[in-house]
Coordinates of C-alpha atoms in Angstrom, one line a residue:
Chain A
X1 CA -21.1 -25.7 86.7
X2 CA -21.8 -22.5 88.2
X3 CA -20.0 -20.6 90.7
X4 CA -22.8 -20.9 93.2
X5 CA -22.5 -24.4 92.5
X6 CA -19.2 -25.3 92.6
X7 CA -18.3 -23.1 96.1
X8 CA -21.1 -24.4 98.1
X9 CA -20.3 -28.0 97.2
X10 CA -16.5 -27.1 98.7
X11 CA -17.9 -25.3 101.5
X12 CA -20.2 -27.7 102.8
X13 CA -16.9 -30.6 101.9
X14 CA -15.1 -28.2 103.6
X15 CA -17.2 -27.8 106.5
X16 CA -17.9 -31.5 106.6
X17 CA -13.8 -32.4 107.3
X18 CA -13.9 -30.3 110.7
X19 CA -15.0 -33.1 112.1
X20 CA -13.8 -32.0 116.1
X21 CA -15.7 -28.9 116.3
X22 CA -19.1 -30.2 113.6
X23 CA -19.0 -33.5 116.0
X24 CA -19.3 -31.9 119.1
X25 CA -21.5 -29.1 118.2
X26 CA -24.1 -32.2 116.3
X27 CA -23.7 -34.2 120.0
X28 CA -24.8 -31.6 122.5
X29 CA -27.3 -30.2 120.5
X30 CA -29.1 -33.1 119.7
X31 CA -28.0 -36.6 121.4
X32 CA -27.3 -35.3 124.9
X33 CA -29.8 -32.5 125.0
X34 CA -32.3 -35.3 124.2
X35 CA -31.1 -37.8 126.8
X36 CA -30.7 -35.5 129.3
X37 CA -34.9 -33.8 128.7
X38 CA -35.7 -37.9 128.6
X39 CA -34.1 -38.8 131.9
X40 CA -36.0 -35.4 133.8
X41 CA -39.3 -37.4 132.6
X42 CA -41.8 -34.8 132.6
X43 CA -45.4 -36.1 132.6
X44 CA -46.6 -34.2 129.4
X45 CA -44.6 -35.0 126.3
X46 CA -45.0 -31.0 125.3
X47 CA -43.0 -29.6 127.9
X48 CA -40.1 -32.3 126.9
X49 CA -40.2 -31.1 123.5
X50 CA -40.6 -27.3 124.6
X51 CA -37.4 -27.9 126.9
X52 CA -35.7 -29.6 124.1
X53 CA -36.2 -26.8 121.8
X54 CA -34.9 -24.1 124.1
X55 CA -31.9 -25.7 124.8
X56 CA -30.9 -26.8 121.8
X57 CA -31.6 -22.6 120.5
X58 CA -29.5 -21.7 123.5
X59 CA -26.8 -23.8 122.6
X60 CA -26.8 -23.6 118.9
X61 CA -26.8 -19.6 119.5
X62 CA -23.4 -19.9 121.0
X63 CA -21.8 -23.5 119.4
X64 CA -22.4 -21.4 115.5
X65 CA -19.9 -18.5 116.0
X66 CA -17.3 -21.6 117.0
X67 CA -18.1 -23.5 113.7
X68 CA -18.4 -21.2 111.8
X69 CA -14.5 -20.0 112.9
X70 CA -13.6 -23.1 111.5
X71 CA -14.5 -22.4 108.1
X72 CA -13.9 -18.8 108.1
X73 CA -12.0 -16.9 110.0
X74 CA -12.9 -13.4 109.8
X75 CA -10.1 -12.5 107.4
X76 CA -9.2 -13.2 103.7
X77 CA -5.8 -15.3 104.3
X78 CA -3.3 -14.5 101.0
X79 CA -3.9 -18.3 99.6
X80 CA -7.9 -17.4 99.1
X81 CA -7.3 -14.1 97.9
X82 CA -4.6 -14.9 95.3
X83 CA -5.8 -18.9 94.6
X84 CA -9.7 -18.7 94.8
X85 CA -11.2 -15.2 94.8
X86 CA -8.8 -14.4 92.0
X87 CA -10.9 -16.9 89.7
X88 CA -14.3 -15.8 90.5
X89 CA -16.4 -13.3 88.8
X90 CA -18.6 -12.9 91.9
X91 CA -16.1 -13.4 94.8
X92 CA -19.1 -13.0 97.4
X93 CA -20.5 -16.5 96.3
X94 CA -17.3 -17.8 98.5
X95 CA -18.1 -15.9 101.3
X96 CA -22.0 -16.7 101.1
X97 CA -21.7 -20.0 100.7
X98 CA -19.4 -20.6 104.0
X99 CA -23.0 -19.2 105.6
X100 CA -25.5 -21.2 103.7
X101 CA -23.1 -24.5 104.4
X102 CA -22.9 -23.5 108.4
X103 CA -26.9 -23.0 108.4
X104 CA -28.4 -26.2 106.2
X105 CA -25.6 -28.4 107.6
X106 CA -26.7 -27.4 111.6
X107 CA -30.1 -26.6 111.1
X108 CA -30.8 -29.6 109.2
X109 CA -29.6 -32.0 111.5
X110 CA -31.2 -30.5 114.5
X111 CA -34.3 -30.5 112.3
X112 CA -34.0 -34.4 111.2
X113 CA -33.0 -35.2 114.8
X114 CA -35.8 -33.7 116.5
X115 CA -38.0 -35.0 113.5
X116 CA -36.9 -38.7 114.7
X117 CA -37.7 -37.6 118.2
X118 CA -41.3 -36.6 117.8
X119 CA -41.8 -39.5 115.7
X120 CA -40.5 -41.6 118.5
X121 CA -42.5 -40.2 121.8
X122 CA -44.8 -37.7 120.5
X123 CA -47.8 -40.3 120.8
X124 CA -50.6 -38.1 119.0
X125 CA -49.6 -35.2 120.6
X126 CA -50.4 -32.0 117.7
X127 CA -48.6 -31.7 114.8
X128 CA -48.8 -28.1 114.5
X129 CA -46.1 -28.2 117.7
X130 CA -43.9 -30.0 115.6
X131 CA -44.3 -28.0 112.6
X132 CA -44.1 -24.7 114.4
X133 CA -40.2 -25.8 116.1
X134 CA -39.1 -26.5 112.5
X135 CA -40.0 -23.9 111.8
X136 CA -37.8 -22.0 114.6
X137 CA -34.7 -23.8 114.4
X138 CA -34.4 -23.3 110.5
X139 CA -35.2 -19.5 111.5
X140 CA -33.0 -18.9 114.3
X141 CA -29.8 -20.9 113.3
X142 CA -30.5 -19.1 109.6
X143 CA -30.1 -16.0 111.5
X144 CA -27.9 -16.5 114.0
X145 CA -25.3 -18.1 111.3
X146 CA -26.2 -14.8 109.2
X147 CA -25.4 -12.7 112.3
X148 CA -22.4 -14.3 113.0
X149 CA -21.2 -13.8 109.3
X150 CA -22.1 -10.0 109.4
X151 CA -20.1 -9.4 113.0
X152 CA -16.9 -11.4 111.8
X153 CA -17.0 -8.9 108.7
X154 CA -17.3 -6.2 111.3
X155 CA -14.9 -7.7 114.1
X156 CA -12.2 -9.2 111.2
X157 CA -12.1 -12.1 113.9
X158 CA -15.1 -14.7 113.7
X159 CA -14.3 -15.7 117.2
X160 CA -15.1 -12.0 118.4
X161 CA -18.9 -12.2 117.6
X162 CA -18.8 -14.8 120.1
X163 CA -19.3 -11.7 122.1
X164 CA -21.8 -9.6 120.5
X165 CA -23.7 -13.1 120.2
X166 CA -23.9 -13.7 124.1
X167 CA -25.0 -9.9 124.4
X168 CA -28.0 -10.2 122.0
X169 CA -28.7 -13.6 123.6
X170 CA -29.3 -12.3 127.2
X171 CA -30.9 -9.0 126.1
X172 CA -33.1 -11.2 123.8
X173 CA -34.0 -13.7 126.9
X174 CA -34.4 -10.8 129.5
X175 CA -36.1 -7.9 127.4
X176 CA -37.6 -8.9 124.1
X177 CA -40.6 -10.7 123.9
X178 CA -41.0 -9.7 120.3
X179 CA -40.4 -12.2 117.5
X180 CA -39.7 -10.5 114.6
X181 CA -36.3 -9.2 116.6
X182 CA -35.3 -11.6 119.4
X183 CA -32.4 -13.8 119.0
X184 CA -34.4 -16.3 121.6
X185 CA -37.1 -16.2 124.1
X186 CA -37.9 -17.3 127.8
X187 CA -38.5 -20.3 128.4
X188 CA -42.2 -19.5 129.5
X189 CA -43.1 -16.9 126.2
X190 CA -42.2 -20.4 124.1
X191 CA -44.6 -22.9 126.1
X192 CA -47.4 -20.1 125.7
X193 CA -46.7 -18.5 121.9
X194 CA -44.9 -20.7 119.7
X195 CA -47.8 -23.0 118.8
X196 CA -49.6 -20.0 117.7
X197 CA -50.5 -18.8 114.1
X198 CA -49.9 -15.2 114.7
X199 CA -46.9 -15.4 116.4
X200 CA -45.5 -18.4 113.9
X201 CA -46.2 -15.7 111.1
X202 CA -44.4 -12.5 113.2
X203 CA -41.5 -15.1 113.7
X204 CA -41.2 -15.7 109.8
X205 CA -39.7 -11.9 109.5
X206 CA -36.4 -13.2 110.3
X207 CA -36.6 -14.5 106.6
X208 CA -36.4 -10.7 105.6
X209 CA -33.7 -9.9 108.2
X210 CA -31.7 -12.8 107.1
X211 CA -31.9 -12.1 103.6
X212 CA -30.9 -8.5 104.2
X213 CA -28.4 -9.6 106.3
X214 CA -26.8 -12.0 103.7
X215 CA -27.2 -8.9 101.1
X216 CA -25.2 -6.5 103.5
X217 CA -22.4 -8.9 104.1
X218 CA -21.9 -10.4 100.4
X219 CA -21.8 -6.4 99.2
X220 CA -19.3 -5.7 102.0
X221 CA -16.9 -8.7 101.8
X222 CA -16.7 -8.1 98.0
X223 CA -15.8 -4.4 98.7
X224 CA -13.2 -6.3 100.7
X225 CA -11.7 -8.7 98.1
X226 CA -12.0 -6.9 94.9
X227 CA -8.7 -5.9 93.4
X228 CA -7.1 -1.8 94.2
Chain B
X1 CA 1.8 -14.9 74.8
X2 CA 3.1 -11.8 74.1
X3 CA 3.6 -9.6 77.6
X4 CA 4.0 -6.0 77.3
X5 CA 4.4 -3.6 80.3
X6 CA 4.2 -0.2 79.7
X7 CA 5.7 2.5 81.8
X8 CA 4.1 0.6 85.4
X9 CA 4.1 2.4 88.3
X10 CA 2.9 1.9 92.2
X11 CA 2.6 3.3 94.8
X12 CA 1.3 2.1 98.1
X13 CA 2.7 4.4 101.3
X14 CA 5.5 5.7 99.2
X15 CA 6.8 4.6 95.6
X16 CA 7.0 0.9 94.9
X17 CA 7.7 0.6 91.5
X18 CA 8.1 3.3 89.1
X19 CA 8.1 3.5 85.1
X20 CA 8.6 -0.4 84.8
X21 CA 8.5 -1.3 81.0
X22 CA 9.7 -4.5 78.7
X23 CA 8.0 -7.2 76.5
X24 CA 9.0 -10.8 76.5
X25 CA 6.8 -13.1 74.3
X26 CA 8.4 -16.7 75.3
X27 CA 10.6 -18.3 77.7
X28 CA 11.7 -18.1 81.2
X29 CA 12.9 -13.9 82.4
X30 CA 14.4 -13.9 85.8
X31 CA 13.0 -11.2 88.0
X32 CA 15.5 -10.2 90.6
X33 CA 15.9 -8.1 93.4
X34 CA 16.6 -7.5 96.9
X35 CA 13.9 -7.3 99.6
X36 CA 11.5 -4.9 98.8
X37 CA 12.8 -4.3 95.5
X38 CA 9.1 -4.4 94.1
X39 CA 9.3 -8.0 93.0
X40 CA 6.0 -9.6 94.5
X41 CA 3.9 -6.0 93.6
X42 CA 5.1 -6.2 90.0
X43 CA 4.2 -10.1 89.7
X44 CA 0.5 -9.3 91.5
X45 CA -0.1 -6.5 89.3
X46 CA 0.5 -9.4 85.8
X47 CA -1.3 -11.4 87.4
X48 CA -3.6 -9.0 87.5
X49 CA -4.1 -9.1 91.2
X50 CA -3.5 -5.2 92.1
X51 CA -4.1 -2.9 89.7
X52 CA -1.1 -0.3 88.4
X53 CA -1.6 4.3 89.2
X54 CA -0.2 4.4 85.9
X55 CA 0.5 2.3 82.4
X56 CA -0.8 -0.6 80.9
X57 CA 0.3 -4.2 80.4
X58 CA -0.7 -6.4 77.4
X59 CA -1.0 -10.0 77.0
X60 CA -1.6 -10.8 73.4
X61 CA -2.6 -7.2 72.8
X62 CA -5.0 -6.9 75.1
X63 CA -5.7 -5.0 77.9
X64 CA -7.0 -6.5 81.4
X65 CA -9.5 -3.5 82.0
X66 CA -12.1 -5.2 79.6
X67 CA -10.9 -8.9 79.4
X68 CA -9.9 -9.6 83.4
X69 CA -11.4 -13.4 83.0
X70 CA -10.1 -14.3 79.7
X71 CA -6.6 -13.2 80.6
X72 CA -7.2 -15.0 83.9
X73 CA -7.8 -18.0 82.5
X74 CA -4.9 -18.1 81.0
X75 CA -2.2 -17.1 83.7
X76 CA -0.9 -19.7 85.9
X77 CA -0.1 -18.1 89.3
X78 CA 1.7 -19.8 92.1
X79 CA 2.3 -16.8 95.1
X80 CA 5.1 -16.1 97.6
X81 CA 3.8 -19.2 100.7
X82 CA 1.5 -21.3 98.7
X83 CA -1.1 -22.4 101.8
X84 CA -4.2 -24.3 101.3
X85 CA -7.1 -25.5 103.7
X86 CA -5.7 -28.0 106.1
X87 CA -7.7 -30.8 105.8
X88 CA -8.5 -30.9 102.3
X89 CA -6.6 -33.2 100.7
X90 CA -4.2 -32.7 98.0
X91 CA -6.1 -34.5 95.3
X92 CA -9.1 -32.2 96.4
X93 CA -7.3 -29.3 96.4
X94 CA -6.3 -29.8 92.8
X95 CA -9.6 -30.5 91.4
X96 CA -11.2 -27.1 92.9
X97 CA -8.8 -25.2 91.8
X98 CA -9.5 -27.3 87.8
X99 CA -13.1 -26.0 88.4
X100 CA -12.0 -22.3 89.6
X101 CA -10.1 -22.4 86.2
X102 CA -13.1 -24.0 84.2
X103 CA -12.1 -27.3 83.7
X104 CA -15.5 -29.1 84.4
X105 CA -15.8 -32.8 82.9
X106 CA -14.6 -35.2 85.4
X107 CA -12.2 -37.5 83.0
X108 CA -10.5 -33.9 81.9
X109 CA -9.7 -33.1 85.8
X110 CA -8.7 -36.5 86.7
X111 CA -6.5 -36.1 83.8
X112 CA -4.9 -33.0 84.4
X113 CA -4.4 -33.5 88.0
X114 CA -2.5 -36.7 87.4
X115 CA -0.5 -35.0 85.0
X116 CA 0.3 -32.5 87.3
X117 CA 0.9 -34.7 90.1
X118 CA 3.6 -36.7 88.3
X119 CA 5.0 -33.7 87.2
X120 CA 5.7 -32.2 90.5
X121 CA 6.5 -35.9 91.8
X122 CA 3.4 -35.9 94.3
X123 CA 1.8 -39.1 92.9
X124 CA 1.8 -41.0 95.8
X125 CA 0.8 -38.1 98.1
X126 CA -2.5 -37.5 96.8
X127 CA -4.8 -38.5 99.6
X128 CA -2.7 -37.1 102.3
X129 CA -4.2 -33.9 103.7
X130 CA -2.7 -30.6 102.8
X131 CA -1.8 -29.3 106.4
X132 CA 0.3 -33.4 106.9
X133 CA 2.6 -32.0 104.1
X134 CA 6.2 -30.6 104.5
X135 CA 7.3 -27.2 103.3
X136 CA 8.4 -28.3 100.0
X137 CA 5.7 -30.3 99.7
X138 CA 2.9 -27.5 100.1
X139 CA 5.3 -25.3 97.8
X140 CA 5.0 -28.8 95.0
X141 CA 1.0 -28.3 95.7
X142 CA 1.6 -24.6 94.6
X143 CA 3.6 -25.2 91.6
X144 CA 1.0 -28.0 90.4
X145 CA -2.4 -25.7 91.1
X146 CA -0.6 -22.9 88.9
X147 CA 0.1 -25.4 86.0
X148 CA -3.4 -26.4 85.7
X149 CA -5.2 -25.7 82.6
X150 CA -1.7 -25.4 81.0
X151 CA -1.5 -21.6 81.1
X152 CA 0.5 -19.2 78.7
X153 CA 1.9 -17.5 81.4
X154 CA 3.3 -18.8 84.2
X155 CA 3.9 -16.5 87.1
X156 CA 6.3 -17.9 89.9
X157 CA 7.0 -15.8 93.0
X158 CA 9.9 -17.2 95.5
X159 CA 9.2 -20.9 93.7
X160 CA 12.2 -23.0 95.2
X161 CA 11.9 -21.0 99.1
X162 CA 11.5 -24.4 101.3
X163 CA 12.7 -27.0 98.7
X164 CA 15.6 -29.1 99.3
X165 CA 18.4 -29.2 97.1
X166 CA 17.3 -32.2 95.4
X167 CA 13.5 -30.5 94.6
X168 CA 15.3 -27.5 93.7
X169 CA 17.1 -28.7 90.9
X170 CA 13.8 -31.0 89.9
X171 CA 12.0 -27.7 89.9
X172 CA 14.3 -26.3 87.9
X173 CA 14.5 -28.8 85.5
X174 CA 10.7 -28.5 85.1
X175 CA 10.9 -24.9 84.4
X176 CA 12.9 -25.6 81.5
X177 CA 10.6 -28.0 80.1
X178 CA 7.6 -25.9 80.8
X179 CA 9.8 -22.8 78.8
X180 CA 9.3 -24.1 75.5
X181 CA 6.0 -22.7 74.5
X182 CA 4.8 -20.1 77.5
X183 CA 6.3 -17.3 79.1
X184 CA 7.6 -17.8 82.8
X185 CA 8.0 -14.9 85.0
X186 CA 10.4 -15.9 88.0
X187 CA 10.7 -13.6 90.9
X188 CA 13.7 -15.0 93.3
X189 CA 16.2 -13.5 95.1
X190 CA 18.0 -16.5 95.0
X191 CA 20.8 -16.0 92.0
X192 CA 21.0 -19.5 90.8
X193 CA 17.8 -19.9 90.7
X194 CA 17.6 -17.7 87.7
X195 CA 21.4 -18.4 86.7
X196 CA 20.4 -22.1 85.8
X197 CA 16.5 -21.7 84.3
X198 CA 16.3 -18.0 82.8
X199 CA 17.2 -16.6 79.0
X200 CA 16.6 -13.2 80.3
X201 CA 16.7 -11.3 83.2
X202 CA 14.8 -8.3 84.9
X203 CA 17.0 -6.7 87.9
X204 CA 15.3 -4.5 90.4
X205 CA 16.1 -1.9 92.1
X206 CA 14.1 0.2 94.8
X207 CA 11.2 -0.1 92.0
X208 CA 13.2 0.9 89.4
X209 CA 14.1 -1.1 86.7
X210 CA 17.7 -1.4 86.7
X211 CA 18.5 -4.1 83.5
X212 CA 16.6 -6.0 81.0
X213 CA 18.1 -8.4 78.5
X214 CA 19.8 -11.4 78.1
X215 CA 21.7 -13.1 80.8
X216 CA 25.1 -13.4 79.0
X217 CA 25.2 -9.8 78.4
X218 CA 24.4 -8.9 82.2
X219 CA 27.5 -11.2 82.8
X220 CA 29.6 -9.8 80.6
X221 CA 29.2 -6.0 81.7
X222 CA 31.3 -6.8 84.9
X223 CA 34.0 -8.6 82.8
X224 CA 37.5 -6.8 84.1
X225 CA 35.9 -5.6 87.3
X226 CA 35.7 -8.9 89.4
X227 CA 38.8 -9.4 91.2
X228 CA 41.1 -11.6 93.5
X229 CA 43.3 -10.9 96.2
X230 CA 45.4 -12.9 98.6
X231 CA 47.3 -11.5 100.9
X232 CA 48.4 -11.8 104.4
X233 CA 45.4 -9.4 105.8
X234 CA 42.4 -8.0 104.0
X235 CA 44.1 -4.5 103.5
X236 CA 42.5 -1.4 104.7
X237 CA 42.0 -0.1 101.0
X238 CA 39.6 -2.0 100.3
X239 CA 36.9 -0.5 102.3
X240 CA 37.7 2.7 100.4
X241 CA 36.5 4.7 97.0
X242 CA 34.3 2.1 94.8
X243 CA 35.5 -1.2 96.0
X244 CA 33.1 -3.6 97.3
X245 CA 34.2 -7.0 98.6
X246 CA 32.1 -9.7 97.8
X247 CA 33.7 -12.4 99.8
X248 CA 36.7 -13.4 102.2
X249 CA 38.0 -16.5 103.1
X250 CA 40.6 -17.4 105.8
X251 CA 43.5 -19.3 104.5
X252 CA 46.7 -21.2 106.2
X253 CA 48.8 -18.5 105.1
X254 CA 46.7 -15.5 104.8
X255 CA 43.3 -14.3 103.2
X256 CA 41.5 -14.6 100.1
X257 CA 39.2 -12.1 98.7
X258 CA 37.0 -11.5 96.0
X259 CA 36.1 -7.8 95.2
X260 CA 34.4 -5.8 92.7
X261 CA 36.4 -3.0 91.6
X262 CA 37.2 -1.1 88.5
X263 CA 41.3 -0.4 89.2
X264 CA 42.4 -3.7 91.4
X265 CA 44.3 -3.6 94.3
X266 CA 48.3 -4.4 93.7
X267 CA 48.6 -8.3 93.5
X268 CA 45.1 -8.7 92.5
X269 CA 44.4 -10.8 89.4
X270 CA 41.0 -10.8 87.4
X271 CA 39.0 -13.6 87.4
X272 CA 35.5 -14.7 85.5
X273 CA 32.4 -13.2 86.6
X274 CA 29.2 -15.0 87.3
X275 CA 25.4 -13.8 87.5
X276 CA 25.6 -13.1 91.4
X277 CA 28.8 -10.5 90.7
X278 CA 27.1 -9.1 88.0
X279 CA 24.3 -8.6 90.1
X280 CA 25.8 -6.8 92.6
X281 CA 27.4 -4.7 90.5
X282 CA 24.7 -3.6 88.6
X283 CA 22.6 -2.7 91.9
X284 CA 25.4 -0.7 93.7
X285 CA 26.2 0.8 90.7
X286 CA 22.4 2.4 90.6
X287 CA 22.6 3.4 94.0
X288 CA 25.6 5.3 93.9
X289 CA 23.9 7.4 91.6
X290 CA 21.0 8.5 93.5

């Protein structure tokens, strides 16, 4: 078994037993966001799904700094230092796999919730609206959990990038219609752009920000943990 | 294994250790030393954890610098507040930390981690979730993660801290068993830890090394200096020149007290050292020389 292997299976167990904070994060993002854009009852089913989307973005953006705390903290504690990163020849795989638990175990669910949701009330509405909100929740909660990784390296307190999150969210809403560098958009910008090829495709750079990202904070926290 | 330190020195803000050397190649050496003696820096740098400004440490003959895994693989480490995550269980716990040592096939884990469960006594515990245990149960959890894999060095850093008496002397016990075919490093600055499990004993002092060798002959270096008194008060002398009282106790008619000396007080009569006199000794002595 490889070390990739073996830490994400214990992150994602790991992430799995914080059942308080993973429940209520799961709930309001999916089961109560939904009930609450099916009791509004909007005549078209695109602006329930449009309104479901933002919300859940907006919520996720500030409920993944608070799960992610509960795997990692911001700092190495002595028992991972001396117990776990003391066995691995990459230490960073530890740290990187707290990240890709946080973003497959959230953005997955959101994505087979609202999956079930279309399926339910969608009623031959296009596909390509479906397609094209997978396609933003696995992007934004990949980079928003990336993000949050990166600022609790930078903070030392996962908590803290609470912060910095809230900051990039409201500058992001306000001021940054672009989607190659917005956290998330108004309301209006989604109805009008996110079913479109072009900006689907612009959208898709957060792949490359993610990745660099990931590469930024698995060179710094192993800078961090290797032995002096 | 054979463990050879070489002249190891550190130093962080100012001088932790300095010049440290010996070899031991089986059995359990007592590492002992007051408070920021240089105890927990010394173990981290075997355990290859920190690395030394200066000389080299062996196991087997060779050097951590170009086999860090190998010789990884076969240290057992349990540090100063064993902590784990708080809801993983203990059973869970245990077989990570088989696959962080490279102990893949299932049968072999669930092997070793019963093993090691009855040898710390936590059979019945296993389910239970690492952050519902006591003290001296997380410190059990501790003991059992750094015997997995059956490593020829065990490294032990403040083992019995949170045990009760009755885990203490199991622990001990086990120690002894363990002893017969690995080398056991004990850091403690609890005396009878080391007085009832060790062969040999490391004393430091201030980061220097301040004895090395058997127990027995540590022991017998204060023999004719250990002294008892009773008198009516503890007399003013004894607070003067080299005399250093180790212990007093109020009696109906007066006081006893134990000093170390090496011309008694009048009245005094010698009486048989033990490792904790010894001890003492052997550190004041050092720092009346600086």
């Amino acid at each position: 078994m490889s070390e990739w292997t073996l830490q994400f299976s214990f992150s994602f167990r790991n992430l799995l037993k914080q059942r308080g904070v993973l429940g209520v994060t799961l709930l309001l993002t999916t089961l109560l966001i939904s009930m609450l854009m099916l009791a509004n009852r909007l005549d078209q089913f695109a602006d329930t799904w449009f309104g479901l989307l933002h919300s859940q973005m907006i919520l996720l953006v500030l409920l993944t700094p608070i799960l992610f705390n509960a795997v990692w903290s911001g700092r190495v504690k002595p028992f991972e230092f001396k117990t776990i990163l003391y066995r691995l020849r990459r230490p960073e795989t530890y740290f990187l796999s707290h990240i890709l638990s946080v973003w497959l175990v959230l953005g997955g669910s959101v994505v087979v919730f609202d999956s079930a949701f279309w399926l339910l009330y969608a009623q031959g509405t296009d596909p390509i609206l479906w397609a094209g909100a997978m396609l933003q929740i696995g992007l934004t909660v990949g980079f928003v959990t990336a993000l949050t990784a990166f600022f609790s390296l930078l903070l030392r307190r996962t908590i803290y990038s609470l912060l910095p999150m809230l900051m990039y969210l409201f500058v992001s809403l306000s001021f940054i219609p672009n989607p190659m560098y917005a956290l998330w958009f108004s309301p209006d910008l989604i109805e009008q752009a996110a079913a479109e090829p072009k900006w689907i495709a612009a959208r898709a750079i957060l792949l490359v920000w993610i990745l660099l990202l990931l590469i930024i904070s698995a060179v710094w926290f192993r800078r961090r943990v290797i032995r002096r | 294994m054979n463990l050879k330190v070489c002249a190891v020195s550190k130093r962080y803000d100012s001088k932790v250790l300095e010049g440290i050397s010996f070899e031991v190649d089986r059995g359990v050496v007592g590492l002992l030393g007051e408070n920021g003696a240089g105890k927990t820096t010394l173990m981290e740098i075997i355990a290859t954890l920190t690395k030394p400004d200066e000389g080299t440490i062996e196991y087997d003959g060779r050097s951590s610098a170009e086999n860090l895994y190998p010789i990884r693989r076969q240290i057992g480490y349990l540090p100063q507040k064993f902590d784990f995550f708080a809801k993983i269980s203990v059973e869970e716990a245990l077989d990570y930390i088989c696959q962080l040592k490279g102990i893949f096939s299932r049968s072999e884990r669930q092997s070793e981690i019963e093993q090691r469960l009855q040898q710390v006594g936590l059979g019945d515990q296993r389910k239970k979730r690492f952050g519902a245990l006591s003290g001296g149960m997380k410190q059990r959890v501790g003991i059992a993660q750094a015997m997995i894999g059956d490593p020829s060095l065990l490294l032990v850093d403040e083992p019995t801290v949170g045990l009760d008496p009755h885990e203490r002397t199991a622990f001990r016990q086990l120690l002894g068993q363990l002893a017969a075919d690995r080398v056991i490093l004990l850091s403690t600055h609890i005396v009878e830890d080391i007085a009832m499990t060790s062969e040999r004993l490391l004393v430091l002092h201030e980061g220097r090394l301040n004895y090395y060798g058997d127990l027995s002959t540590f022991i017998r270096s204060v023999e004719g200096k250990v002294w008892l008194y009773r008198g009516a008060s503890i007399p003013a002398s004894l607070s003067q020149g080299s005399r250093l009282m180790i212990s007093s106790q109020s009696l109906i008619e007066g006081v006893e007290v134990r000093y170390l000396a090496e011309t008694p007080l009048e009245g005094s009569i010698a009486i048989e050292p033990t490792l904790e006199h010894a001890y003492i000794y052997a550190n004041r002595k050092k720092a009346a020389y600086e």
